[in-house]
Amino acid sequence: MRVDIEGYPTFEAEEGSTLLEACEAAGVPMDSACGGFAACNSCRITVLEGAEALGPVLEEETCFLDAPDQRLGCQIRLRAPLRCRLDPGC
Ligand code: FES
């Protein structure tokens, strides 16, 4: 599963892994202040391509998203190639 994060080398990730897990495995510095429990927004991303394969926004994500193309990296599972940029909240 190809993952392209703006500013970092493209890498291959295991299908079904969360984006946070994939970033940790690939050495991309996605923050995860809450440890991946949808309780912060440090893993937030803006999706540039591949949003349709991520499924609908989960209720747990909604209070952390400021725009319709944002998702939480710890909550989305990779099912298709994804292009995005890190967009952590503060
Ligand atoms: S790591 Fe905290 S919401 Fe994803």
mmCIF file of C-alpha atoms and ligand atoms in Angstrom:
data_model
loop_
_atom_site.group_PDB
_atom_site.id
_atom_site.type_symbol
_atom_site.label_atom_id
_atom_site.label_comp_id
_atom_site.label_asym_id
_atom_site.label_seq_id
_atom_site.Cartn_x
_atom_site.Cartn_y
_atom_site.Cartn_z
ATOM 1 C CA MET A 1 0.000 0.000 0.000
ATOM 2 C CA ARG A 2 1.713 3.166 -1.176
ATOM 3 C CA VAL A 3 1.686 6.093 1.257
ATOM 4 C CA ASP A 4 2.883 9.514 0.136
ATOM 5 C CA ILE A 5 3.166 12.119 2.896
ATOM 6 C CA GLU A 6 4.145 15.574 1.718
ATOM 7 C CA GLY A 7 7.764 16.301 2.612
ATOM 8 C CA TYR A 8 8.727 12.664 3.295
ATOM 9 C CA PRO A 9 9.824 9.795 1.080
ATOM 10 C CA THR A 10 6.989 7.626 -0.238
ATOM 11 C CA PHE A 11 6.791 4.285 1.553
ATOM 12 C CA GLU A 12 4.894 1.000 1.438
ATOM 13 C CA ALA A 13 2.597 0.135 4.343
ATOM 14 C CA GLU A 14 0.693 -2.985 5.304
ATOM 15 C CA GLU A 15 -2.945 -2.987 4.221
ATOM 16 C CA GLY A 16 -5.258 -2.592 7.196
ATOM 17 C CA SER A 17 -2.737 -0.855 9.402
ATOM 18 C CA THR A 18 -3.588 2.551 10.749
ATOM 19 C CA LEU A 19 -1.762 5.472 9.245
ATOM 20 C CA LEU A 20 -0.172 6.110 12.636
ATOM 21 C CA GLU A 21 1.171 2.535 12.771
ATOM 22 C CA ALA A 22 2.433 2.852 9.203
ATOM 23 C CA CYS A 23 4.198 6.139 9.948
ATOM 24 C CA GLU A 24 5.835 4.705 13.052
ATOM 25 C CA ALA A 25 7.100 1.730 11.039
ATOM 26 C CA ALA A 26 8.382 3.981 8.252
ATOM 27 C CA GLY A 27 10.040 6.537 10.506
ATOM 28 C CA VAL A 28 7.708 9.406 9.599
ATOM 29 C CA PRO A 29 7.386 11.636 12.670
ATOM 30 C CA MET A 30 3.614 11.668 13.166
ATOM 31 C CA ASP A 31 2.928 12.836 16.715
ATOM 32 C CA SER A 32 0.595 10.779 18.890
ATOM 33 C CA ALA A 33 0.221 12.565 22.203
ATOM 34 C CA CYS A 34 -2.683 10.358 23.330
ATOM 35 C CA GLY A 35 -1.119 7.128 22.113
ATOM 36 C CA GLY A 36 -3.574 6.575 19.275
ATOM 37 C CA PHE A 37 -6.855 6.744 21.204
ATOM 38 C CA ALA A 38 -8.581 9.583 19.337
ATOM 39 C CA ALA A 39 -8.118 11.886 22.314
ATOM 40 C CA CYS A 40 -5.838 14.549 20.875
ATOM 41 C CA ASN A 41 -5.324 15.926 17.395
ATOM 42 C CA SER A 42 -1.579 15.612 17.083
ATOM 43 C CA CYS A 43 -1.901 12.864 14.442
ATOM 44 C CA ARG A 44 -4.264 14.893 12.271
ATOM 45 C CA ILE A 45 -3.690 14.926 8.516
ATOM 46 C CA THR A 46 -5.138 16.612 5.465
ATOM 47 C CA VAL A 47 -5.973 14.030 2.824
ATOM 48 C CA LEU A 48 -4.852 15.044 -0.675
ATOM 49 C CA GLU A 49 -5.760 11.833 -2.568
ATOM 50 C CA GLY A 50 -7.403 8.578 -1.568
ATOM 51 C CA ALA A 51 -10.089 9.846 0.831
ATOM 52 C CA GLU A 52 -12.793 7.637 -0.693
ATOM 53 C CA ALA A 53 -11.006 4.461 0.455
ATOM 54 C CA LEU A 54 -10.783 5.605 4.073
ATOM 55 C CA GLY A 55 -14.476 5.277 4.792
ATOM 56 C CA PRO A 56 -16.615 7.787 6.648
ATOM 57 C CA VAL A 57 -15.304 10.038 9.410
ATOM 58 C CA LEU A 58 -15.742 8.318 12.765
ATOM 59 C CA GLU A 59 -17.683 9.998 15.540
ATOM 60 C CA GLU A 60 -14.521 9.954 17.687
ATOM 61 C CA GLU A 61 -12.737 12.111 15.100
ATOM 62 C CA THR A 62 -15.314 14.810 14.544
ATOM 63 C CA CYS A 63 -14.431 17.181 17.387
ATOM 64 C CA PHE A 64 -10.775 17.319 16.232
ATOM 65 C CA LEU A 65 -11.376 18.117 12.563
ATOM 66 C CA ASP A 66 -11.557 21.691 11.246
ATOM 67 C CA ALA A 67 -12.070 20.876 7.565
ATOM 68 C CA PRO A 68 -13.826 18.127 5.582
ATOM 69 C CA ASP A 69 -10.557 16.758 4.167
ATOM 70 C CA GLN A 70 -8.952 16.207 7.578
ATOM 71 C CA ARG A 71 -8.734 12.856 9.390
ATOM 72 C CA LEU A 72 -6.965 11.437 12.434
ATOM 73 C CA GLY A 73 -4.026 9.253 11.465
ATOM 74 C CA CYS A 74 -4.611 6.900 14.379
ATOM 75 C CA GLN A 75 -8.193 6.169 13.315
ATOM 76 C CA ILE A 76 -7.922 5.587 9.579
ATOM 77 C CA ARG A 77 -6.945 2.209 8.140
ATOM 78 C CA LEU A 78 -5.074 1.935 4.874
ATOM 79 C CA ARG A 79 -7.072 0.177 2.142
ATOM 80 C CA ALA A 80 -5.720 1.992 -0.931
ATOM 81 C CA PRO A 81 -2.872 4.335 -1.822
ATOM 82 C CA LEU A 82 -2.987 7.548 0.165
ATOM 83 C CA ARG A 83 -1.460 10.967 -0.364
ATOM 84 C CA CYS A 84 -1.663 13.431 2.512
ATOM 85 C CA ARG A 85 0.130 16.045 4.581
ATOM 86 C CA LEU A 86 0.695 16.123 8.329
ATOM 87 C CA ASP A 87 -1.650 18.718 9.802
ATOM 88 C CA PRO A 88 -1.497 18.434 13.597
ATOM 89 C CA GLY A 89 -3.770 20.591 15.684
ATOM 90 C CA CYS A 90 -2.408 22.680 18.507
HETATM 91 S S1 FES B 1 -2.786 10.078 18.384
HETATM 92 FE FE1 FES B 1 -4.131 11.281 19.558
HETATM 93 S S2 FES B 1 -5.843 11.462 18.287
HETATM 94 FE FE2 FES B 1 -4.515 10.249 17.134
#
